[in-house]
Coordinates of C-alpha atoms in Angstrom, one line a residue:
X1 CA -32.1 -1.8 12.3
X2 CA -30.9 0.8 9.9
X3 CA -30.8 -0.2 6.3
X4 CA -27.2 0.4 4.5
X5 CA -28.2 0.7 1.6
X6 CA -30.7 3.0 1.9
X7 CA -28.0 5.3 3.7
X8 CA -26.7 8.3 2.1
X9 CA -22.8 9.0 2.2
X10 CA -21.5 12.4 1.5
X11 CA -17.5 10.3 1.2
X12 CA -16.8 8.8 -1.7
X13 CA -13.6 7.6 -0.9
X14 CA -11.8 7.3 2.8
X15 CA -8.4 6.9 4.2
X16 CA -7.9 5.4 7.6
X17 CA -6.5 2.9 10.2
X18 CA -8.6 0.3 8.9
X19 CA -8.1 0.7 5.4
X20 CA -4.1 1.1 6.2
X21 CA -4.4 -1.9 8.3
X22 CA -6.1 -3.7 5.3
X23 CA -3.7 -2.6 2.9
X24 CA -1.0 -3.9 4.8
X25 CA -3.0 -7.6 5.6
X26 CA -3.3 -7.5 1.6
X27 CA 0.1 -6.5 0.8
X28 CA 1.5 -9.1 3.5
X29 CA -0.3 -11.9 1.6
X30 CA 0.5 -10.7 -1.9
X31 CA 4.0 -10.8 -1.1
X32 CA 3.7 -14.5 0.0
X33 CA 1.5 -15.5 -3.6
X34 CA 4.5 -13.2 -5.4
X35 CA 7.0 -14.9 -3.5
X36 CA 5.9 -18.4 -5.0
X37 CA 5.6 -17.8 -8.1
X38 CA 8.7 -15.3 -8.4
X39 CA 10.6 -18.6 -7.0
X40 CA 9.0 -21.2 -9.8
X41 CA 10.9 -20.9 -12.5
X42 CA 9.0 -23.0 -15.0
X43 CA 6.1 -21.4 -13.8
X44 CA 7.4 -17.9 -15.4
X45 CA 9.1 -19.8 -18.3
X46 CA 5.4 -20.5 -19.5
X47 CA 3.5 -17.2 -18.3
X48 CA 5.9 -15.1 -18.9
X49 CA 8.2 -12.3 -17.2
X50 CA 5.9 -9.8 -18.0
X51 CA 3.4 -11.1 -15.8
X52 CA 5.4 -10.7 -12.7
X53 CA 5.8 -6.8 -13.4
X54 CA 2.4 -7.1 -13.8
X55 CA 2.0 -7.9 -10.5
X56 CA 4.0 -5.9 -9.1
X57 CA 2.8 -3.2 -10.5
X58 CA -1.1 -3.7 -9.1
X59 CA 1.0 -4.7 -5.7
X60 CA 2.4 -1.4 -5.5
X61 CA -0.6 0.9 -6.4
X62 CA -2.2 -1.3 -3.6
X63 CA 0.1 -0.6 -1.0
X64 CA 0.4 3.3 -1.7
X65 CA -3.8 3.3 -2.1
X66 CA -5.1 2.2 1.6
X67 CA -8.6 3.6 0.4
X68 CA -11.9 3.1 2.0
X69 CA -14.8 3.1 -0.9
X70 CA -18.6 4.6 0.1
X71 CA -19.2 0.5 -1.9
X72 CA -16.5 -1.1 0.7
X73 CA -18.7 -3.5 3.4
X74 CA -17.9 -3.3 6.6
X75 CA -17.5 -6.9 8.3
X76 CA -18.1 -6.5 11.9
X77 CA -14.7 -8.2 13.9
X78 CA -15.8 -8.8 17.8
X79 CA -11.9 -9.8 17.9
X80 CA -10.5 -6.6 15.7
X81 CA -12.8 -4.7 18.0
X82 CA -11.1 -6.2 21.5
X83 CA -8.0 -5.6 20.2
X84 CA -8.3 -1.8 18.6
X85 CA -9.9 -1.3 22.4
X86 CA -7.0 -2.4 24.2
X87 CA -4.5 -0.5 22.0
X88 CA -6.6 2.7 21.6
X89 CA -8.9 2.8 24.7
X90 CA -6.6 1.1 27.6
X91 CA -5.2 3.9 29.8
X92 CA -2.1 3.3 30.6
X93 CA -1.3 6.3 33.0
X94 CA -2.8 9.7 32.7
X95 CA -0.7 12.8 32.3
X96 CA -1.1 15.3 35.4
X97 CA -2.7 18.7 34.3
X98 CA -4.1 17.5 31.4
X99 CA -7.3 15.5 29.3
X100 CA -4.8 13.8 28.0
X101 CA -4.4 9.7 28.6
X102 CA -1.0 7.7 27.1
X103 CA -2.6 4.6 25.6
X104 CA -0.5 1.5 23.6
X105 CA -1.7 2.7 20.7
X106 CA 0.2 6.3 21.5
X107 CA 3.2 4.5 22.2
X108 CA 3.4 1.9 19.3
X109 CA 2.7 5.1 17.1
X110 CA 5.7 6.7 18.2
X111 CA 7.6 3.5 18.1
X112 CA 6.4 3.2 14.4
X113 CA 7.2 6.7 13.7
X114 CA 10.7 6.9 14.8
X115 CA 11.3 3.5 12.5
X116 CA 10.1 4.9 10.1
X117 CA 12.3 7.8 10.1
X118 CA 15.2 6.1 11.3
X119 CA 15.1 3.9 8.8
X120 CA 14.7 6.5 5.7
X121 CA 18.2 8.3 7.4
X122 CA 20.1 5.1 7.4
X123 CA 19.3 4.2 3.4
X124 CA 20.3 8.1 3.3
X125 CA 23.2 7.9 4.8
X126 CA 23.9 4.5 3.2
X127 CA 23.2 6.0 0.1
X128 CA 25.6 9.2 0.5
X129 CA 28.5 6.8 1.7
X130 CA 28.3 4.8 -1.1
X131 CA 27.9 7.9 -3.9
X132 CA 30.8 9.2 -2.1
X133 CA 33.0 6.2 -2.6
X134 CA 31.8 5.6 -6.2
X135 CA 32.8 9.5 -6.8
X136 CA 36.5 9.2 -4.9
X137 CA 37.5 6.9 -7.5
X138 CA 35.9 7.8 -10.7
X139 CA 37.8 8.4 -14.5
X140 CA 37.3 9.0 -17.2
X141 CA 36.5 5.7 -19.9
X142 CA 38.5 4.4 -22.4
X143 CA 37.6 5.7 -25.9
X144 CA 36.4 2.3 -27.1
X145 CA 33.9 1.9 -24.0
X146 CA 32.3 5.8 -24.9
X147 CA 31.9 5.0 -28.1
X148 CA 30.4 1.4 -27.6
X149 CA 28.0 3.6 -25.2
X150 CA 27.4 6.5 -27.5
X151 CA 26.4 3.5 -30.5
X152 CA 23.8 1.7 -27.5
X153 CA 22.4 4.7 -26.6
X154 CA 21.6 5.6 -30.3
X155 CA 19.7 2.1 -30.4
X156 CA 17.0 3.3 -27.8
X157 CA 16.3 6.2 -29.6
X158 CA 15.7 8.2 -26.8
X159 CA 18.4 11.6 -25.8
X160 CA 18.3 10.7 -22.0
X161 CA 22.4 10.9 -22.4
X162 CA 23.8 8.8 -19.5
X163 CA 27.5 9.5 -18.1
X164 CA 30.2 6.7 -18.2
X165 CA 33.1 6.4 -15.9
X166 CA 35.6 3.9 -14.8
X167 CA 35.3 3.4 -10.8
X168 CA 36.6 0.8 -8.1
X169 CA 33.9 -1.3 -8.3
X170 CA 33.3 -5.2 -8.4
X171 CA 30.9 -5.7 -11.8
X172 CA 29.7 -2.3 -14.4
X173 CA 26.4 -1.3 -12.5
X174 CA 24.2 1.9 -12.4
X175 CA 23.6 4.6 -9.8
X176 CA 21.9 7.8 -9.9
X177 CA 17.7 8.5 -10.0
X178 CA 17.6 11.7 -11.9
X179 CA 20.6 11.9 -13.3
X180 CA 22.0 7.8 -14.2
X181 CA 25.5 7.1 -14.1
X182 CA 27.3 3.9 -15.3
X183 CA 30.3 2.3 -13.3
X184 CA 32.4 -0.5 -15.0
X185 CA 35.4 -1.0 -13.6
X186 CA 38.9 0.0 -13.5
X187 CA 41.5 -2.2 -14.5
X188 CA 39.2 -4.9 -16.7
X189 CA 39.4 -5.0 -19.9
X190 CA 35.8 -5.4 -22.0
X191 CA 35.8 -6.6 -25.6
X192 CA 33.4 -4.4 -27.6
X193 CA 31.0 -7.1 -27.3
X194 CA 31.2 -7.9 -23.6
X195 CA 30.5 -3.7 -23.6
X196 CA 27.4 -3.4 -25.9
X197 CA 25.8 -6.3 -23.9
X198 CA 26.7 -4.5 -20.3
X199 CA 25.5 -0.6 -21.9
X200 CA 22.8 -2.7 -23.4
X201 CA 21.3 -4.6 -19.9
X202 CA 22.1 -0.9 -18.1
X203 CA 20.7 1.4 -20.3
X204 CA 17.3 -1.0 -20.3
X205 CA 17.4 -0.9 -16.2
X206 CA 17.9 3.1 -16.6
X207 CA 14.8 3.6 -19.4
X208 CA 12.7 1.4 -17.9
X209 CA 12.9 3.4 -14.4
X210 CA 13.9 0.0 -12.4
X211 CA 15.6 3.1 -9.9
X212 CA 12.3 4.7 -8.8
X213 CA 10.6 1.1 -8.7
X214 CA 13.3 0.0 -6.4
X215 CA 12.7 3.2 -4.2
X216 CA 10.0 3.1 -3.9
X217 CA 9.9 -0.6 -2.5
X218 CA 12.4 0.7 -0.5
X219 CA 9.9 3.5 0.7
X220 CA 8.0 1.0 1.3
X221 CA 10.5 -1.3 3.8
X222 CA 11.1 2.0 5.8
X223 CA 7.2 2.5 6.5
X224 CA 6.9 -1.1 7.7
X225 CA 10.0 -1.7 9.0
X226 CA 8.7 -3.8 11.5
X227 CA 6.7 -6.2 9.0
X228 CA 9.6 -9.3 8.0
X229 CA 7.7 -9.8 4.9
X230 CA 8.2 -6.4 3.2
X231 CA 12.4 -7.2 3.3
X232 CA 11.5 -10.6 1.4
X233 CA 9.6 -8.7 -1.4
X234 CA 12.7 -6.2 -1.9
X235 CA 14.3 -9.2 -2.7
X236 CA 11.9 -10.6 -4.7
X237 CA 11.7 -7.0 -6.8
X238 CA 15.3 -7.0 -7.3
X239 CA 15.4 -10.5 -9.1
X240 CA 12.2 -9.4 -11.0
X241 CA 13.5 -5.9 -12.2
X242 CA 16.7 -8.1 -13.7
X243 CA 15.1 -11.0 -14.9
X244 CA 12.5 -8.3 -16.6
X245 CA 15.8 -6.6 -18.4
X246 CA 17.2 -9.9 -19.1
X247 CA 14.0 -10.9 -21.2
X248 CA 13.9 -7.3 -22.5
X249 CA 17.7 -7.3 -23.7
X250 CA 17.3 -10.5 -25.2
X251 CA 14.1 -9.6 -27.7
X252 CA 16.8 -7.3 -29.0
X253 CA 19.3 -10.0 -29.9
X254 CA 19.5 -12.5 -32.2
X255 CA 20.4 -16.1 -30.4
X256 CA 24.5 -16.3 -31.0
X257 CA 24.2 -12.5 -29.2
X258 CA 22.1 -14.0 -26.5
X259 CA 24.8 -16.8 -26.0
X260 CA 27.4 -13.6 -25.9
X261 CA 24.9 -12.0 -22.9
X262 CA 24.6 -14.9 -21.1
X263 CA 28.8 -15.4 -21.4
X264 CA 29.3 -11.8 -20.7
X265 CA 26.9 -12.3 -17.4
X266 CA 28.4 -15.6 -16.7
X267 CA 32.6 -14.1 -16.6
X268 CA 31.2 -11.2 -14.9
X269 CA 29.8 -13.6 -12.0
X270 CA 32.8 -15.4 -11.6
X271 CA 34.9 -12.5 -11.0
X272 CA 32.6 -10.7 -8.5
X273 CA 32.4 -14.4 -6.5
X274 CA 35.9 -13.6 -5.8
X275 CA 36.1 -10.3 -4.1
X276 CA 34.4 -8.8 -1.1
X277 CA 31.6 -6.2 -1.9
X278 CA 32.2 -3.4 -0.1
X279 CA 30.2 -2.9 2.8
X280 CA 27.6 -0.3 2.3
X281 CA 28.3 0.0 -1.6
X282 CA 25.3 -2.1 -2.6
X283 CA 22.8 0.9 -1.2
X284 CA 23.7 3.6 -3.8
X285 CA 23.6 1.1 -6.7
X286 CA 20.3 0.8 -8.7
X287 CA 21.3 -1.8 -11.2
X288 CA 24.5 -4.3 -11.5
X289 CA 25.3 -6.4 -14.1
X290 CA 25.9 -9.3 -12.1
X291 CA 26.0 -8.6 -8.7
X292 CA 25.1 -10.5 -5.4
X293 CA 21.8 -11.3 -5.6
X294 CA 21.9 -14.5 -4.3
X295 CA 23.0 -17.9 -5.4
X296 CA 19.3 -18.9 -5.8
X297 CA 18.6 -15.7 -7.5
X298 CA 21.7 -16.1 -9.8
X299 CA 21.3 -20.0 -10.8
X300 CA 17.1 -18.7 -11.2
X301 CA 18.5 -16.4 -13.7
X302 CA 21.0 -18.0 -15.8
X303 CA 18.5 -21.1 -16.2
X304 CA 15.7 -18.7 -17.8
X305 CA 18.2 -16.7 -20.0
X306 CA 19.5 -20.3 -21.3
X307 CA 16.3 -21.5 -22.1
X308 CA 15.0 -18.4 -22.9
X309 CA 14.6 -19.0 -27.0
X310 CA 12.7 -22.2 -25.4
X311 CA 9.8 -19.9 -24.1
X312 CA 6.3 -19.5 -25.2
X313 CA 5.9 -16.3 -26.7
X314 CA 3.1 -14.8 -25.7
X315 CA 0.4 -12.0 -27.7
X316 CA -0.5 -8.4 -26.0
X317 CA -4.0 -9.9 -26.1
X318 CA -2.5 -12.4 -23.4
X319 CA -1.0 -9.8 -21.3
X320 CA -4.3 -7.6 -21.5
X321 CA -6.1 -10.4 -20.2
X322 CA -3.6 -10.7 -17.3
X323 CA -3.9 -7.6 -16.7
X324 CA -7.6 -7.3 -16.6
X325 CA -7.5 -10.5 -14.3
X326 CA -5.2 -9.4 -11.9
X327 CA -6.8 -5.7 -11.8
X328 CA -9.7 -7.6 -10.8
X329 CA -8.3 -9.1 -8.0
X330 CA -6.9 -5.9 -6.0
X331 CA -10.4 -4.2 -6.8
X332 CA -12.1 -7.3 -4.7
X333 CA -9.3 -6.7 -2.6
X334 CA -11.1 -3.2 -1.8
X335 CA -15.5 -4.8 -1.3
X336 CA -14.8 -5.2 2.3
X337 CA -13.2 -4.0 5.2
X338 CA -12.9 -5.0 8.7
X339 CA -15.0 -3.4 11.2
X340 CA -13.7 -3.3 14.7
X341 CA -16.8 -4.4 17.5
X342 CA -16.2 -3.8 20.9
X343 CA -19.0 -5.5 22.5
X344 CA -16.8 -7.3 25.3
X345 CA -15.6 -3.7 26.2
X346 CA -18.6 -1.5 26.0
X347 CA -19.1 -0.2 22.7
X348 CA -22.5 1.8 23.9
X349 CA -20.6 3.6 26.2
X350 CA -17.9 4.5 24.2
X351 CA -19.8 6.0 21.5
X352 CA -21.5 7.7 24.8
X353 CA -18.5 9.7 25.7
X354 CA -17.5 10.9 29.1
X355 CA -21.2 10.8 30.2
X356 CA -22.3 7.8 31.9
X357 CA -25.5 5.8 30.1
X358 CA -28.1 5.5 32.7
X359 CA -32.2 5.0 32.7
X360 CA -32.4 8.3 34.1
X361 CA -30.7 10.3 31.5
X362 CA -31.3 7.8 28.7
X363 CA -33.8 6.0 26.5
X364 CA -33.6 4.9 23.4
X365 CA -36.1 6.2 20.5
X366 CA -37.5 3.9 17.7
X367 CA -38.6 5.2 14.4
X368 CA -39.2 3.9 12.0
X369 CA -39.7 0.2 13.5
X370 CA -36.5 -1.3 14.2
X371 CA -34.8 1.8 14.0
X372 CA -33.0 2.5 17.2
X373 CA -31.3 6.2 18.1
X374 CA -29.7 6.9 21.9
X375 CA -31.0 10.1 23.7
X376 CA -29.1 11.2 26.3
X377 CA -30.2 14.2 28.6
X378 CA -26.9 16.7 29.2
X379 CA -28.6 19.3 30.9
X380 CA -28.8 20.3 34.5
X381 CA -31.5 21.3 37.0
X382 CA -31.5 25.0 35.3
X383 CA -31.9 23.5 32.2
X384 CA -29.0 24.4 30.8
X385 CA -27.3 22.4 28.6
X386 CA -27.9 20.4 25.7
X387 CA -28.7 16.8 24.4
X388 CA -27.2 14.0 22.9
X389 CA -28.8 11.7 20.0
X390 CA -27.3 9.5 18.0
X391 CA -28.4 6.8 15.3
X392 CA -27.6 2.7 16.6
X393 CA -26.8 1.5 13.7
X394 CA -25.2 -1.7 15.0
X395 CA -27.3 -4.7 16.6
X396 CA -24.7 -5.1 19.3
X397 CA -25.2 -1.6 20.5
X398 CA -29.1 -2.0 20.9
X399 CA -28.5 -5.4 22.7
X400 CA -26.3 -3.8 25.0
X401 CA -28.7 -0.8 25.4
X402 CA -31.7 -3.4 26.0
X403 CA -29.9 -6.1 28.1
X404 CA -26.8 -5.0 30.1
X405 CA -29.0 -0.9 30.2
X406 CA -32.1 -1.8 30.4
X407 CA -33.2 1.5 28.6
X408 CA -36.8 2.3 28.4
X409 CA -38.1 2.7 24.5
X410 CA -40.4 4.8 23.4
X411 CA -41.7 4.2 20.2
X412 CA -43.2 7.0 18.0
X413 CA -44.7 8.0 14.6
X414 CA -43.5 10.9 12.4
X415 CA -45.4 13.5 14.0
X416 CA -44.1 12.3 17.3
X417 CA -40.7 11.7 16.3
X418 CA -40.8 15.5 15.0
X419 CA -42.6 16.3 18.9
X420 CA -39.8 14.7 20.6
X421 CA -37.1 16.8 18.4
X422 CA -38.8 20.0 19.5
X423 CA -39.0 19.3 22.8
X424 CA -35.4 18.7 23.1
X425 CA -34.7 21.5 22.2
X426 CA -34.3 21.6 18.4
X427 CA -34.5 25.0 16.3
X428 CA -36.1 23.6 13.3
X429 CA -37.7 20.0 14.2
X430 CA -39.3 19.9 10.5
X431 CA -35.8 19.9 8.9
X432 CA -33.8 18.1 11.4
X433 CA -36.3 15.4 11.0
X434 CA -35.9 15.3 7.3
X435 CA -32.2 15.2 7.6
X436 CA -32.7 12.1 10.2
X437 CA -35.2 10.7 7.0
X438 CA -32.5 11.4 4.5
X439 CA -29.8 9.8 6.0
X440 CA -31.2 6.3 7.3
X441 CA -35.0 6.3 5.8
X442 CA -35.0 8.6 2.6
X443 CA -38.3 6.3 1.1
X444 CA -40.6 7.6 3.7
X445 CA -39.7 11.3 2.8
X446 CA -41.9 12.7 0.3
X447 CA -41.1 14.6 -2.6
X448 CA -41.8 18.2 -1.8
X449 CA -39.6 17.1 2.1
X450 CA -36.5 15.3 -0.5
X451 CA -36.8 18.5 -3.0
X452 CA -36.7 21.2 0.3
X453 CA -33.5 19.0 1.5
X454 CA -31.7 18.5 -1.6
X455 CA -29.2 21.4 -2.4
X456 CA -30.3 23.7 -5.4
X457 CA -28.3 23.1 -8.7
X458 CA -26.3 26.0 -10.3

């Protein structure tokens, strides 16, 4: 058989079903590890918030990166193989007039598709509904609550000026992606410290980003709509973006403010247990300061930021570590690939075409030994035409080709390999053999055939 290693590859880095297929095996079992240890509560007590963004992080540059390396190995799967055949080779009816055949694989496409699109409109329109409600009772804030705002904002030393408005709305929460807007609402009063701890958790959610992390999950949802597991991590993401504020809020304050945050979090709870949220209002909202998320979510929450003074600190050598740990992990995730092998379904005559394999138009060739390649004779009785040949680079294939053929081989040297090239018909046998060489057996090239083949430097 070929050797792979020996093989040259002009791609350095591919994009297809498999590797979107892998992506989305990897991401579905990520989500489950992240699931666990987002729910362990002790467990991120002693390695620390920081290490779930971590995670997350590397989980979403894994999802949005389905790449195929020219380093990836390809794991031959007889039962990936059956089952990409069904979907993508099964005809299920033919469409008069044409060459074209509607398989699963064309319909599930569509049915993916128009998920996909649906579900980006509906958190649209979701969105647009809930912006428009948010906007229809807007005012203008108290003086006290601009000023508290104006006093936070000069904390972060940044001039990213956010707007502040008083709306009908349950608990203060953010809104906006390039433009952030604060919402606290009308008819409660805030004492200036309740206020610098609500501007304070908001204005972290709004410098950190949280809104485009949270989209981009979302993104994420509406491209596998169909997968249960993706709505479970936006869930997970939302308790991680707030427990990541919490922890960053509270390295601000000293531990009587932290009991004020945690109160101020606490009476905001309370009061949003009470009322109704508003169908469809949740969609527009990127942060809240103590909305429903969850009882689980909530009681998750309160315990780490009453305990949080209780919590290892860790060094930024730690988190380098963890980084460089779980950066190792998603590389792996990207040595090996799933290789679909159709041997139950006829893999030989698939990669054949729409001409049938037969011993009168085909035999296989071997050079060097153990090197298989398929020739196939196209032309007619006139000679015209053309011919096919192509490399087996897969033990299946040459089993098939030997047992369920029963192809004739004819085994030659280099000069009759180059013979057998000209005789079919080839323009230049010389260099079509030394592009054969190159590709699958560069070491028995010589120097003077490797230095004709390679491309001249500028």
């Amino acid at each position: 058989m070929f050797d792979d290693s020996h093989r040259l590859s002009f791609t350095v880095v591919v994009v297809d079903m498999r590797s979107i297929i892998m992506a989305i095996l990897w991401l579905s079992f990520l989500i489950l590890v992240f699931h666990f240890i987002r729910r362990q509560t002790r467990m991120i007590q002693n390695f620390g918030i920081a290490t779930l963004v971590i995670m997350l992080g590397l989980m979403l540059i894994r999802s949005f990166a389905p790449l195929n390396f020219a380093f990836t190995l390809n794991i031959p799967s007889t039962f990936y193989g059956n089952i990409n055949y069904f979907f993508s080779e099964y005809e299920l009816f033919h469409i008069p007039g044409t060459n074209f055949s509607i398989t699963p694989s064309n319909i599930l496409l569509v049915i993916w598709g128009v998920g996909t699109v649906v579900s980006l409109l509906l958190f649209f329109i979701r969105t647009r509904k809930a912006l428009k409600k948010f906007q229809s009772t807007v005012c203008e804030p108290l003086e006290q609550e601009q000023r508290v705002l104006d006093a936070v904002q000069k904390e972060f030393k940044k001039h990213r000026n956010v707007k502040l408005y008083r709306a009908m709305v349950i608990s203060p929460l953010t809104y906006g992606y390039f433009r952030s807007t604060i919402l606290i609402p009308i008819g409660k009063q805030y004492t200036e410290r309740e206020l610098y701890c609500v501007f304070l958790h908001e204005l972290t959610h709004h410098y950190h980003r949280d809104a485009w992390t949270k989209l981009l999950v979302q993104i994420l949802c509406s491209l596998l709509w169909w997968n249960p597991l993706v709505y479970l991590f936006q869930k997970d993401v939302t308790q991680t973006v707030e427990l990541h504020c919490d922890a960053s809020v509270c390295s601000k304050l000293t531990s009587i403010e932290q009991t004020d945050y945690l109160n101020a979090i606490t009476n905001t709870m309370k009061i949003s247990n009470r009322i109704v949220f508003p169908i469809g209002q949740k969609a527009g909202v990127v942060s809240g300061f103590a909305g429903d998320d969850g009882k689980e979510q909530m009681q998750q929450r309160l315990k780490i930021l009453s305990e949080i003074s209780l919590a290892p600190k860790h060094k930024k050598l730690y988190y380098f570590f963890v980084c460089l740990l779980m950066a190792a992990v998603i590389a792996l995730s990207y040595l090996f690939i799933f290789n679909p092998m159709q041997t139950q379904y006829g893999q030989l005559q698939e990669m054949a075409g729409n001409v049938a394999i037969t011993k009168e138009n085909s035999y296989l060739l071997e050079f060097p030994e153990g090197c298989y390649f398929l020739y196939q004779d196209l032309r007619d009785a006139d000679g015209e035409g053309t011919y096919s040949f192509a490399p087996l680079d897969d033990e299946n294939m040459v089993r098939q080709a030997l047992n369920d053929y029963q192809l004739e081989v004819r085994s030659v040297d280099k000069a009759g390999f180059i013979e057998f090239l000209a005789e079919a018909g080839s323009e230049d046998p010389q260099a079509e053999y030394i592009f054969w060489a190159y590709m699958y057996f560069p070491d028995l090239l010589t120097e003077e055939e490797l230095a004709a083949f390679r491309m001249p430097e500028n």
